[in-house]
Amino acid sequence: MLRSCTAGLRSLWALRGRREGAARLSADLQPARRLFSTEKAVHKDWALPNPSWSKDLKLLFDQFMKKCEDGSWERLPSCKHTCTYKSEDFKTYFLDPQLVEGEGLSQAQLFTRGFEDGLGFEYVIFNNNDEKRTVCLFQGGPYLQGIPGFLHGGAIATMIDVAFGSCAAISGGAVMTANLNINFKRPVPLCSVLVIHSQLDKLEGRKLFVSCNVRSVDEKTLYSEATGLFIKLDPKKSST
Ligand SMILES: CCCCCCCCCCCCCC(=O)SCCNC(=O)CCNC(=O)[C@H](O)C(C)(C)COP(=O)(O)OP(=O)(O)OC[C@H]1O[C@@H](n2cnc3c(N)ncnc32)[C@H](O)[C@@H]1OP(=O)(O)O
């Protein structure tokens, strides 16, 4: 296992050097331009395959894209700087204009999308709106290491939170995490692919109760189980 992971790491490092050709290289040389204009202008969708995706991840992605054809599933696009239509929802709740429009936030980007391709969180989420559930396909890269050779528990928690957030948003719109409970059952080898199945269990007023299981690609290994409580934000309340 360790040998295949090392090989994986080597190819990830190799990929790092040649990602997206000259355009990306020139952006790397001008970090300010990259942060403030390039990606914002083109709204790159980060929930699409890139060369760091393993065969397993690409295969699962293709399977779910097929499921999207009849409209029962949809792939959620993902921007680095949060998708405009979603962040507009949240602006209603964070009323301090300095916080929303301030200089600090112009550099803000989604925590899970802040890594070079393949080094951190590679993932895509598919929603099934009728069944109120989501499937998140996640490959955890070498910068997410905890115990040597294995994924950090905080990285798993992060992806569970993101998957839950998308699942709760199907019914709740603008929601926030109030509670997360995770049972880590098996350590996750670094660079492996995980499938996070989340579902809405109960809706009680503004409270959305969700649960998930985190499994290997062949579904045989149960890595984690979790429950979460999300609260639909109340437009009458400011959260700051
Ligand atoms: C638009 C969607 C976009 C989606 C994009 C997804 C991709 C990105 C996803 C990224 C994902 C990242 C996501 C993140 O990182 S979210 C960031 C991490 N989370 C936070 O920072 C949240 C901090 N907490 C708060 O702001 C408030 O407490 C909230 C807003 C949650 C509720 O404050 P609010 O003043 O509004 O509500 P309330 O206090 O009247 O409570 C209402 C009801 O809820 C019950 N309650 C509350 N808390 C708890 C608790 N801990 N256990 C059990 N119960 C709890 C409470 O008893 C009451 O019940 P009841 O008396 O009515 O029965």
PDB file of C-alpha atoms and ligand atoms in Angstrom:
ATOM      1  CA  MET A   1       0.000   0.000   0.000  1.00  0.00           C
ATOM      2  CA  LEU A   2       2.771   2.381   1.004  1.00  0.00           C
ATOM      3  CA  ARG A   3       4.643   1.701  -2.221  1.00  0.00           C
ATOM      4  CA  SER A   4       1.618   2.511  -4.388  1.00  0.00           C
ATOM      5  CA  CYS A   5       0.987   5.632  -2.344  1.00  0.00           C
ATOM      6  CA  THR A   6       4.604   6.732  -2.824  1.00  0.00           C
ATOM      7  CA  ALA A   7       4.248   6.182  -6.551  1.00  0.00           C
ATOM      8  CA  GLY A   8       1.057   8.192  -6.434  1.00  0.00           C
ATOM      9  CA  LEU A   9       2.800  10.999  -4.584  1.00  0.00           C
ATOM     10  CA  ARG A  10       5.623  11.016  -7.106  1.00  0.00           C
ATOM     11  CA  SER A  11       3.220  11.367 -10.002  1.00  0.00           C
ATOM     12  CA  LEU A  12       1.314  14.073  -8.144  1.00  0.00           C
ATOM     13  CA  TRP A  13       4.514  16.040  -7.674  1.00  0.00           C
ATOM     14  CA  ALA A  14       5.350  15.566 -11.335  1.00  0.00           C
ATOM     15  CA  LEU A  15       1.909  16.826 -12.270  1.00  0.00           C
ATOM     16  CA  ARG A  16       2.328  19.859 -10.106  1.00  0.00           C
ATOM     17  CA  GLY A  17       5.054  21.143 -12.391  1.00  0.00           C
ATOM     18  CA  ARG A  18       3.153  20.885 -15.636  1.00  0.00           C
ATOM     19  CA  ARG A  19      -0.411  21.684 -14.733  1.00  0.00           C
ATOM     20  CA  GLU A  20      -2.402  23.699 -17.162  1.00  0.00           C
ATOM     21  CA  GLY A  21       0.560  24.820 -19.235  1.00  0.00           C
ATOM     22  CA  ALA A  22       1.911  28.271 -19.686  1.00  0.00           C
ATOM     23  CA  ALA A  23      -1.209  30.170 -18.645  1.00  0.00           C
ATOM     24  CA  ARG A  24      -1.128  28.712 -15.141  1.00  0.00           C
ATOM     25  CA  LEU A  25       2.645  29.125 -14.938  1.00  0.00           C
ATOM     26  CA  SER A  26       2.424  32.811 -15.647  1.00  0.00           C
ATOM     27  CA  ALA A  27      -0.371  33.092 -13.067  1.00  0.00           C
ATOM     28  CA  ASP A  28       1.898  31.384 -10.497  1.00  0.00           C
ATOM     29  CA  LEU A  29       4.520  34.037 -11.123  1.00  0.00           C
ATOM     30  CA  GLN A  30       1.960  36.714 -10.409  1.00  0.00           C
ATOM     31  CA  PRO A  31       0.122  35.585  -7.293  1.00  0.00           C
ATOM     32  CA  ALA A  32      -1.814  38.820  -6.923  1.00  0.00           C
ATOM     33  CA  ARG A  33      -3.194  38.478 -10.432  1.00  0.00           C
ATOM     34  CA  ARG A  34      -4.144  34.884  -9.749  1.00  0.00           C
ATOM     35  CA  LEU A  35      -5.933  35.774  -6.528  1.00  0.00           C
ATOM     36  CA  PHE A  36      -7.758  38.833  -7.671  1.00  0.00           C
ATOM     37  CA  SER A  37      -8.595  38.460 -11.310  1.00  0.00           C
ATOM     38  CA  THR A  38      -7.841  35.327 -13.327  1.00  0.00           C
ATOM     39  CA  GLU A  39     -10.071  32.735 -11.728  1.00  0.00           C
ATOM     40  CA  LYS A  40     -12.763  35.194 -10.733  1.00  0.00           C
ATOM     41  CA  ALA A  41     -13.013  36.332 -14.332  1.00  0.00           C
ATOM     42  CA  VAL A  42     -13.393  32.869 -15.849  1.00  0.00           C
ATOM     43  CA  HIS A  43     -15.193  31.170 -12.911  1.00  0.00           C
ATOM     44  CA  LYS A  44     -13.302  27.936 -13.348  1.00  0.00           C
ATOM     45  CA  ASP A  45     -15.263  24.923 -12.196  1.00  0.00           C
ATOM     46  CA  TRP A  46     -13.036  22.910  -9.832  1.00  0.00           C
ATOM     47  CA  ALA A  47     -15.391  19.931  -9.557  1.00  0.00           C
ATOM     48  CA  LEU A  48     -14.219  18.489 -12.862  1.00  0.00           C
ATOM     49  CA  PRO A  49     -11.516  15.901 -13.540  1.00  0.00           C
ATOM     50  CA  ASN A  50      -7.906  17.077 -13.687  1.00  0.00           C
ATOM     51  CA  PRO A  51      -4.755  15.032 -14.381  1.00  0.00           C
ATOM     52  CA  SER A  52      -4.244  14.298 -10.662  1.00  0.00           C
ATOM     53  CA  TRP A  53      -7.477  12.305 -10.480  1.00  0.00           C
ATOM     54  CA  SER A  54      -6.891   8.583 -10.073  1.00  0.00           C
ATOM     55  CA  LYS A  55      -8.467   5.991 -12.360  1.00  0.00           C
ATOM     56  CA  ASP A  56     -10.943   5.124  -9.597  1.00  0.00           C
ATOM     57  CA  LEU A  57     -12.044   8.721  -9.162  1.00  0.00           C
ATOM     58  CA  LYS A  58     -12.464   9.250 -12.898  1.00  0.00           C
ATOM     59  CA  LEU A  59     -14.415   5.996 -13.242  1.00  0.00           C
ATOM     60  CA  LEU A  60     -16.820   6.937 -10.440  1.00  0.00           C
ATOM     61  CA  PHE A  61     -17.153  10.440 -11.849  1.00  0.00           C
ATOM     62  CA  ASP A  62     -18.155   8.989 -15.241  1.00  0.00           C
ATOM     63  CA  GLN A  63     -20.679   6.666 -13.596  1.00  0.00           C
ATOM     64  CA  PHE A  64     -22.351   9.548 -11.776  1.00  0.00           C
ATOM     65  CA  MET A  65     -22.293  11.772 -14.850  1.00  0.00           C
ATOM     66  CA  LYS A  66     -24.278   9.000 -16.596  1.00  0.00           C
ATOM     67  CA  LYS A  67     -26.797   9.112 -13.725  1.00  0.00           C
ATOM     68  CA  CYS A  68     -27.171  12.836 -14.337  1.00  0.00           C
ATOM     69  CA  GLU A  69     -28.450  12.257 -17.866  1.00  0.00           C
ATOM     70  CA  ASP A  70     -32.060  11.582 -16.798  1.00  0.00           C
ATOM     71  CA  GLY A  71     -32.040  14.537 -14.389  1.00  0.00           C
ATOM     72  CA  SER A  72     -32.324  12.453 -11.204  1.00  0.00           C
ATOM     73  CA  TRP A  73     -28.803  13.464 -10.161  1.00  0.00           C
ATOM     74  CA  GLU A  74     -26.947  16.718 -10.684  1.00  0.00           C
ATOM     75  CA  ARG A  75     -23.279  17.530 -10.412  1.00  0.00           C
ATOM     76  CA  LEU A  76     -22.571  20.557  -8.247  1.00  0.00           C
ATOM     77  CA  PRO A  77     -20.085  22.949  -9.816  1.00  0.00           C
ATOM     78  CA  SER A  78     -17.480  24.358  -7.446  1.00  0.00           C
ATOM     79  CA  CYS A  79     -15.692  27.696  -7.556  1.00  0.00           C
ATOM     80  CA  LYS A  80     -12.642  28.616  -5.521  1.00  0.00           C
ATOM     81  CA  HIS A  81     -14.138  31.869  -4.343  1.00  0.00           C
ATOM     82  CA  THR A  82     -17.611  30.395  -3.577  1.00  0.00           C
ATOM     83  CA  CYS A  83     -20.218  30.523  -6.276  1.00  0.00           C
ATOM     84  CA  THR A  84     -21.798  33.928  -6.583  1.00  0.00           C
ATOM     85  CA  TYR A  85     -25.403  32.843  -6.372  1.00  0.00           C
ATOM     86  CA  LYS A  86     -24.715  30.952  -3.140  1.00  0.00           C
ATOM     87  CA  SER A  87     -22.653  33.645  -1.463  1.00  0.00           C
ATOM     88  CA  GLU A  88     -25.374  36.189  -2.291  1.00  0.00           C
ATOM     89  CA  ASP A  89     -27.696  34.074  -0.125  1.00  0.00           C
ATOM     90  CA  PHE A  90     -25.264  34.297   2.752  1.00  0.00           C
ATOM     91  CA  LYS A  91     -24.728  38.039   2.461  1.00  0.00           C
ATOM     92  CA  THR A  92     -28.273  38.470   3.745  1.00  0.00           C
ATOM     93  CA  TYR A  93     -27.187  37.004   7.054  1.00  0.00           C
ATOM     94  CA  PHE A  94     -23.822  38.639   7.548  1.00  0.00           C
ATOM     95  CA  LEU A  95     -24.902  42.197   7.783  1.00  0.00           C
ATOM     96  CA  ASP A  96     -21.602  43.884   8.601  1.00  0.00           C
ATOM     97  CA  PRO A  97     -20.711  45.414   5.208  1.00  0.00           C
ATOM     98  CA  GLN A  98     -17.037  45.580   6.193  1.00  0.00           C
ATOM     99  CA  LEU A  99     -16.974  41.821   6.634  1.00  0.00           C
ATOM    100  CA  VAL A 100     -18.625  41.149   3.314  1.00  0.00           C
ATOM    101  CA  GLU A 101     -16.938  43.779   1.168  1.00  0.00           C
ATOM    102  CA  GLY A 102     -13.683  44.345   3.108  1.00  0.00           C
ATOM    103  CA  GLU A 103     -10.138  44.036   1.748  1.00  0.00           C
ATOM    104  CA  GLY A 104      -9.518  40.815   3.706  1.00  0.00           C
ATOM    105  CA  LEU A 105     -12.314  39.007   1.938  1.00  0.00           C
ATOM    106  CA  SER A 106     -11.058  39.918  -1.508  1.00  0.00           C
ATOM    107  CA  GLN A 107      -8.357  37.290  -0.920  1.00  0.00           C
ATOM    108  CA  ALA A 108     -10.728  34.736   0.543  1.00  0.00           C
ATOM    109  CA  GLN A 109     -11.146  31.404  -1.100  1.00  0.00           C
ATOM    110  CA  LEU A 110     -12.856  28.178  -0.231  1.00  0.00           C
ATOM    111  CA  PHE A 111     -10.671  26.274   2.247  1.00  0.00           C
ATOM    112  CA  THR A 112     -11.047  22.996   0.342  1.00  0.00           C
ATOM    113  CA  ARG A 113     -10.063  24.567  -2.977  1.00  0.00           C
ATOM    114  CA  GLY A 114      -6.919  26.316  -1.740  1.00  0.00           C
ATOM    115  CA  PHE A 115      -4.443  23.601  -2.771  1.00  0.00           C
ATOM    116  CA  GLU A 116      -2.620  22.929  -6.012  1.00  0.00           C
ATOM    117  CA  ASP A 117      -4.252  20.214  -8.129  1.00  0.00           C
ATOM    118  CA  GLY A 118      -3.897  16.803  -6.506  1.00  0.00           C
ATOM    119  CA  LEU A 119      -2.190  17.949  -3.300  1.00  0.00           C
ATOM    120  CA  GLY A 120      -5.241  18.598  -1.147  1.00  0.00           C
ATOM    121  CA  PHE A 121      -8.949  18.059  -1.563  1.00  0.00           C
ATOM    122  CA  GLU A 122      -9.994  16.692  -4.953  1.00  0.00           C
ATOM    123  CA  TYR A 123     -13.733  16.180  -4.913  1.00  0.00           C
ATOM    124  CA  VAL A 124     -17.025  16.439  -6.680  1.00  0.00           C
ATOM    125  CA  ILE A 125     -20.509  16.310  -5.196  1.00  0.00           C
ATOM    126  CA  PHE A 126     -23.622  14.907  -6.846  1.00  0.00           C
ATOM    127  CA  ASN A 127     -27.077  15.775  -5.512  1.00  0.00           C
ATOM    128  CA  ASN A 128     -30.244  13.771  -5.744  1.00  0.00           C
ATOM    129  CA  ASN A 129     -32.821  16.421  -4.944  1.00  0.00           C
ATOM    130  CA  ASP A 130     -35.848  14.091  -4.875  1.00  0.00           C
ATOM    131  CA  GLU A 131     -34.207  11.637  -2.502  1.00  0.00           C
ATOM    132  CA  LYS A 132     -32.563  14.442  -0.485  1.00  0.00           C
ATOM    133  CA  ARG A 133     -29.176  12.840  -0.606  1.00  0.00           C
ATOM    134  CA  THR A 134     -25.714  13.509  -1.971  1.00  0.00           C
ATOM    135  CA  VAL A 135     -22.708  11.486  -2.979  1.00  0.00           C
ATOM    136  CA  CYS A 136     -19.301  13.088  -2.600  1.00  0.00           C
ATOM    137  CA  LEU A 137     -16.349  11.524  -4.427  1.00  0.00           C
ATOM    138  CA  PHE A 138     -13.183  12.542  -2.638  1.00  0.00           C
ATOM    139  CA  GLN A 139      -9.476  11.910  -3.182  1.00  0.00           C
ATOM    140  CA  GLY A 140      -7.333  13.182  -0.307  1.00  0.00           C
ATOM    141  CA  GLY A 141      -3.879  14.317  -1.463  1.00  0.00           C
ATOM    142  CA  PRO A 142      -0.467  14.246   0.236  1.00  0.00           C
ATOM    143  CA  TYR A 143      -0.854  17.629   1.962  1.00  0.00           C
ATOM    144  CA  LEU A 144      -3.710  16.175   4.002  1.00  0.00           C
ATOM    145  CA  GLN A 145      -1.551  13.684   5.850  1.00  0.00           C
ATOM    146  CA  GLY A 146      -2.080  12.995   9.543  1.00  0.00           C
ATOM    147  CA  ILE A 147      -0.415   9.819  10.789  1.00  0.00           C
ATOM    148  CA  PRO A 148       2.273   8.987   8.171  1.00  0.00           C
ATOM    149  CA  GLY A 149       0.651   7.421   5.125  1.00  0.00           C
ATOM    150  CA  PHE A 150      -2.882   8.226   6.248  1.00  0.00           C
ATOM    151  CA  LEU A 151      -5.383  11.017   5.854  1.00  0.00           C
ATOM    152  CA  HIS A 152      -5.745  13.536   8.697  1.00  0.00           C
ATOM    153  CA  GLY A 153      -9.029  13.151  10.602  1.00  0.00           C
ATOM    154  CA  GLY A 154      -9.635  16.885  10.256  1.00  0.00           C
ATOM    155  CA  ALA A 155      -9.509  16.535   6.480  1.00  0.00           C
ATOM    156  CA  ILE A 156     -12.118  13.786   6.630  1.00  0.00           C
ATOM    157  CA  ALA A 157     -14.240  15.926   8.953  1.00  0.00           C
ATOM    158  CA  THR A 158     -13.922  18.831   6.532  1.00  0.00           C
ATOM    159  CA  MET A 159     -15.163  16.781   3.606  1.00  0.00           C
ATOM    160  CA  ILE A 160     -18.013  15.369   5.677  1.00  0.00           C
ATOM    161  CA  ASP A 161     -18.994  18.933   6.613  1.00  0.00           C
ATOM    162  CA  VAL A 162     -18.892  20.043   2.969  1.00  0.00           C
ATOM    163  CA  ALA A 163     -20.914  17.006   1.858  1.00  0.00           C
ATOM    164  CA  PHE A 164     -23.427  17.568   4.670  1.00  0.00           C
ATOM    165  CA  GLY A 165     -23.646  21.275   3.814  1.00  0.00           C
ATOM    166  CA  SER A 166     -24.634  20.439   0.237  1.00  0.00           C
ATOM    167  CA  CYS A 167     -27.122  17.815   1.383  1.00  0.00           C
ATOM    168  CA  ALA A 168     -28.761  20.138   3.938  1.00  0.00           C
ATOM    169  CA  ALA A 169     -28.830  22.996   1.424  1.00  0.00           C
ATOM    170  CA  ILE A 170     -31.137  20.961  -0.854  1.00  0.00           C
ATOM    171  CA  SER A 171     -33.949  21.511   1.654  1.00  0.00           C
ATOM    172  CA  GLY A 172     -32.609  24.375   3.753  1.00  0.00           C
ATOM    173  CA  GLY A 173     -30.970  26.809   1.333  1.00  0.00           C
ATOM    174  CA  ALA A 174     -28.558  28.911   3.388  1.00  0.00           C
ATOM    175  CA  VAL A 175     -27.555  26.656   6.288  1.00  0.00           C
ATOM    176  CA  MET A 176     -24.756  26.481   8.836  1.00  0.00           C
ATOM    177  CA  THR A 177     -23.211  23.596  10.703  1.00  0.00           C
ATOM    178  CA  ALA A 178     -24.326  23.508  14.348  1.00  0.00           C
ATOM    179  CA  ASN A 179     -23.118  20.037  15.260  1.00  0.00           C
ATOM    180  CA  LEU A 180     -20.971  17.263  13.794  1.00  0.00           C
ATOM    181  CA  ASN A 181     -20.418  13.804  15.291  1.00  0.00           C
ATOM    182  CA  ILE A 182     -17.938  11.502  13.600  1.00  0.00           C
ATOM    183  CA  ASN A 183     -16.922   7.944  14.324  1.00  0.00           C
ATOM    184  CA  PHE A 184     -13.592   7.175  12.666  1.00  0.00           C
ATOM    185  CA  LYS A 185     -13.655   3.413  12.180  1.00  0.00           C
ATOM    186  CA  ARG A 186     -10.642   2.713   9.961  1.00  0.00           C
ATOM    187  CA  PRO A 187      -7.652   4.875   8.985  1.00  0.00           C
ATOM    188  CA  VAL A 188      -7.826   6.109   5.392  1.00  0.00           C
ATOM    189  CA  PRO A 189      -4.718   5.580   3.240  1.00  0.00           C
ATOM    190  CA  LEU A 190      -3.426   8.831   1.772  1.00  0.00           C
ATOM    191  CA  CYS A 191      -4.325   9.378  -1.912  1.00  0.00           C
ATOM    192  CA  SER A 192      -7.136   6.846  -1.835  1.00  0.00           C
ATOM    193  CA  VAL A 193     -10.637   7.617  -3.061  1.00  0.00           C
ATOM    194  CA  LEU A 194     -13.568   7.832  -0.668  1.00  0.00           C
ATOM    195  CA  VAL A 195     -17.270   7.818  -1.353  1.00  0.00           C
ATOM    196  CA  ILE A 196     -19.329   9.854   1.125  1.00  0.00           C
ATOM    197  CA  HIS A 197     -23.050   9.033   1.024  1.00  0.00           C
ATOM    198  CA  SER A 198     -25.070  11.708   2.867  1.00  0.00           C
ATOM    199  CA  GLN A 199     -28.795  11.959   3.406  1.00  0.00           C
ATOM    200  CA  LEU A 200     -31.307  14.179   5.097  1.00  0.00           C
ATOM    201  CA  ASP A 201     -32.871  12.177   7.919  1.00  0.00           C
ATOM    202  CA  LYS A 202     -35.212  14.720   9.458  1.00  0.00           C
ATOM    203  CA  LEU A 203     -36.348  18.291   8.987  1.00  0.00           C
ATOM    204  CA  GLU A 204     -37.680  19.951  12.135  1.00  0.00           C
ATOM    205  CA  GLY A 205     -38.439  23.639  11.716  1.00  0.00           C
ATOM    206  CA  ARG A 206     -35.076  25.248  10.909  1.00  0.00           C
ATOM    207  CA  LYS A 207     -33.152  22.148  12.013  1.00  0.00           C
ATOM    208  CA  LEU A 208     -31.860  19.707   9.422  1.00  0.00           C
ATOM    209  CA  PHE A 209     -30.551  16.374  10.681  1.00  0.00           C
ATOM    210  CA  VAL A 210     -28.180  14.615   8.308  1.00  0.00           C
ATOM    211  CA  SER A 211     -26.096  11.458   8.382  1.00  0.00           C
ATOM    212  CA  CYS A 212     -23.443   9.865   6.220  1.00  0.00           C
ATOM    213  CA  ASN A 213     -21.132   6.946   5.765  1.00  0.00           C
ATOM    214  CA  VAL A 214     -17.672   7.125   4.262  1.00  0.00           C
ATOM    215  CA  ARG A 215     -16.646   4.093   2.261  1.00  0.00           C
ATOM    216  CA  SER A 216     -13.980   2.783  -0.074  1.00  0.00           C
ATOM    217  CA  VAL A 217     -14.638   2.733  -3.815  1.00  0.00           C
ATOM    218  CA  ASP A 218     -15.685  -0.949  -3.694  1.00  0.00           C
ATOM    219  CA  GLU A 219     -17.967  -0.088  -0.721  1.00  0.00           C
ATOM    220  CA  LYS A 220     -16.387  -2.944   1.278  1.00  0.00           C
ATOM    221  CA  THR A 221     -14.541  -0.781   3.805  1.00  0.00           C
ATOM    222  CA  LEU A 222     -16.516   1.494   6.095  1.00  0.00           C
ATOM    223  CA  TYR A 223     -14.067   4.231   7.123  1.00  0.00           C
ATOM    224  CA  SER A 224     -16.338   6.601   9.049  1.00  0.00           C
ATOM    225  CA  GLU A 225     -19.908   7.309  10.004  1.00  0.00           C
ATOM    226  CA  ALA A 226     -21.230  10.704  10.998  1.00  0.00           C
ATOM    227  CA  THR A 227     -24.305  12.683  11.896  1.00  0.00           C
ATOM    228  CA  GLY A 228     -24.782  16.412  11.681  1.00  0.00           C
ATOM    229  CA  LEU A 229     -27.168  19.164  12.595  1.00  0.00           C
ATOM    230  CA  PHE A 230     -27.531  22.102  10.257  1.00  0.00           C
ATOM    231  CA  ILE A 231     -29.575  25.204  10.985  1.00  0.00           C
ATOM    232  CA  LYS A 232     -31.381  27.101   8.288  1.00  0.00           C
ATOM    233  CA  LEU A 233     -30.309  30.693   8.769  1.00  0.00           C
ATOM    234  CA  ASP A 234     -32.958  33.080   9.952  1.00  0.00           C
ATOM    235  CA  PRO A 235     -33.014  36.273   7.853  1.00  0.00           C
ATOM    236  CA  LYS A 236     -34.225  38.192  10.903  1.00  0.00           C
ATOM    237  CA  LYS A 237     -31.023  37.352  12.783  1.00  0.00           C
ATOM    238  CA  SER A 238     -27.526  38.622  11.986  1.00  0.00           C
ATOM    239  CA  SER A 239     -24.898  35.945  12.601  1.00  0.00           C
ATOM    240  CA  THR A 240     -22.113  38.425  13.429  1.00  0.00           C
TER     241      THR A 240
HETATM  242  C1  LIG B   1     -26.756  28.126   0.187  1.00  0.00           C
HETATM  243  C2  LIG B   1     -26.093  26.920   0.602  1.00  0.00           C
HETATM  244  C3  LIG B   1     -24.692  26.791   0.081  1.00  0.00           C
HETATM  245  C4  LIG B   1     -24.153  25.443   0.199  1.00  0.00           C
HETATM  246  C5  LIG B   1     -22.769  25.334  -0.295  1.00  0.00           C
HETATM  247  C6  LIG B   1     -22.155  24.185   0.346  1.00  0.00           C
HETATM  248  C7  LIG B   1     -20.698  24.110   0.073  1.00  0.00           C
HETATM  249  C8  LIG B   1     -19.892  24.677   1.179  1.00  0.00           C
HETATM  250  C9  LIG B   1     -20.160  23.909   2.402  1.00  0.00           C
HETATM  251  C10 LIG B   1     -19.200  24.325   3.437  1.00  0.00           C
HETATM  252  C11 LIG B   1     -19.679  23.757   4.698  1.00  0.00           C
HETATM  253  C12 LIG B   1     -19.012  24.452   5.778  1.00  0.00           C
HETATM  254  C13 LIG B   1     -20.032  24.793   6.809  1.00  0.00           C
HETATM  255  C14 LIG B   1     -19.369  25.566   7.871  1.00  0.00           C
HETATM  256  O1  LIG B   1     -18.204  25.522   8.046  1.00  0.00           O
HETATM  257  S1  LIG B   1     -20.354  26.516   8.818  1.00  0.00           S
HETATM  258  C15 LIG B   1     -19.188  27.192   9.989  1.00  0.00           C
HETATM  259  C16 LIG B   1     -19.214  26.468  11.277  1.00  0.00           C
HETATM  260  N1  LIG B   1     -20.422  26.742  11.944  1.00  0.00           N
HETATM  261  C17 LIG B   1     -20.616  27.873  12.597  1.00  0.00           C
HETATM  262  O2  LIG B   1     -19.793  28.746  12.657  1.00  0.00           O
HETATM  263  C18 LIG B   1     -21.973  28.031  13.256  1.00  0.00           C
HETATM  264  C19 LIG B   1     -21.896  28.871  14.506  1.00  0.00           C
HETATM  265  N2  LIG B   1     -23.185  28.877  15.119  1.00  0.00           N
HETATM  266  C20 LIG B   1     -24.126  29.783  14.785  1.00  0.00           C
HETATM  267  O3  LIG B   1     -23.870  30.693  14.010  1.00  0.00           O
HETATM  268  C21 LIG B   1     -25.472  29.617  15.370  1.00  0.00           C
HETATM  269  O4  LIG B   1     -25.411  28.855  16.543  1.00  0.00           O
HETATM  270  C22 LIG B   1     -26.457  28.925  14.371  1.00  0.00           C
HETATM  271  C23 LIG B   1     -26.608  29.775  13.097  1.00  0.00           C
HETATM  272  C24 LIG B   1     -26.002  27.504  14.000  1.00  0.00           C
HETATM  273  C25 LIG B   1     -27.825  28.799  15.043  1.00  0.00           C
HETATM  274  O5  LIG B   1     -28.141  30.048  15.550  1.00  0.00           O
HETATM  275  P1  LIG B   1     -29.602  30.656  15.401  1.00  0.00           P
HETATM  276  O6  LIG B   1     -29.639  31.822  16.269  1.00  0.00           O
HETATM  277  O7  LIG B   1     -29.955  30.833  13.976  1.00  0.00           O
HETATM  278  O8  LIG B   1     -30.526  29.477  15.941  1.00  0.00           O
HETATM  279  P2  LIG B   1     -30.907  29.145  17.456  1.00  0.00           P
HETATM  280  O9  LIG B   1     -29.759  29.273  18.362  1.00  0.00           O
HETATM  281  O10 LIG B   1     -32.177  29.872  17.748  1.00  0.00           O
HETATM  282  O11 LIG B   1     -31.204  27.588  17.305  1.00  0.00           O
HETATM  283  C26 LIG B   1     -32.246  27.125  16.464  1.00  0.00           C
HETATM  284  C27 LIG B   1     -32.578  25.706  16.914  1.00  0.00           C
HETATM  285  O12 LIG B   1     -31.406  24.877  16.732  1.00  0.00           O
HETATM  286  C28 LIG B   1     -30.984  24.329  17.979  1.00  0.00           C
HETATM  287  N3  LIG B   1     -29.522  24.289  17.998  1.00  0.00           N
HETATM  288  C29 LIG B   1     -28.676  25.261  17.617  1.00  0.00           C
HETATM  289  N4  LIG B   1     -27.408  24.843  17.745  1.00  0.00           N
HETATM  290  C30 LIG B   1     -27.467  23.589  18.215  1.00  0.00           C
HETATM  291  C31 LIG B   1     -26.485  22.638  18.541  1.00  0.00           C
HETATM  292  N5  LIG B   1     -25.176  22.868  18.408  1.00  0.00           N
HETATM  293  N6  LIG B   1     -26.891  21.427  18.998  1.00  0.00           N
HETATM  294  C32 LIG B   1     -28.226  21.140  19.117  1.00  0.00           C
HETATM  295  N7  LIG B   1     -29.195  22.026  18.816  1.00  0.00           N
HETATM  296  C33 LIG B   1     -28.819  23.226  18.369  1.00  0.00           C
HETATM  297  C34 LIG B   1     -31.532  25.249  19.045  1.00  0.00           C
HETATM  298  O13 LIG B   1     -31.678  24.582  20.277  1.00  0.00           O
HETATM  299  C35 LIG B   1     -32.875  25.621  18.431  1.00  0.00           C
HETATM  300  O14 LIG B   1     -33.723  24.514  18.593  1.00  0.00           O
HETATM  301  P3  LIG B   1     -35.271  24.741  18.950  1.00  0.00           P
HETATM  302  O15 LIG B   1     -35.259  25.453  20.264  1.00  0.00           O
HETATM  303  O16 LIG B   1     -35.839  25.584  17.839  1.00  0.00           O
HETATM  304  O17 LIG B   1     -35.867  23.369  19.007  1.00  0.00           O
END
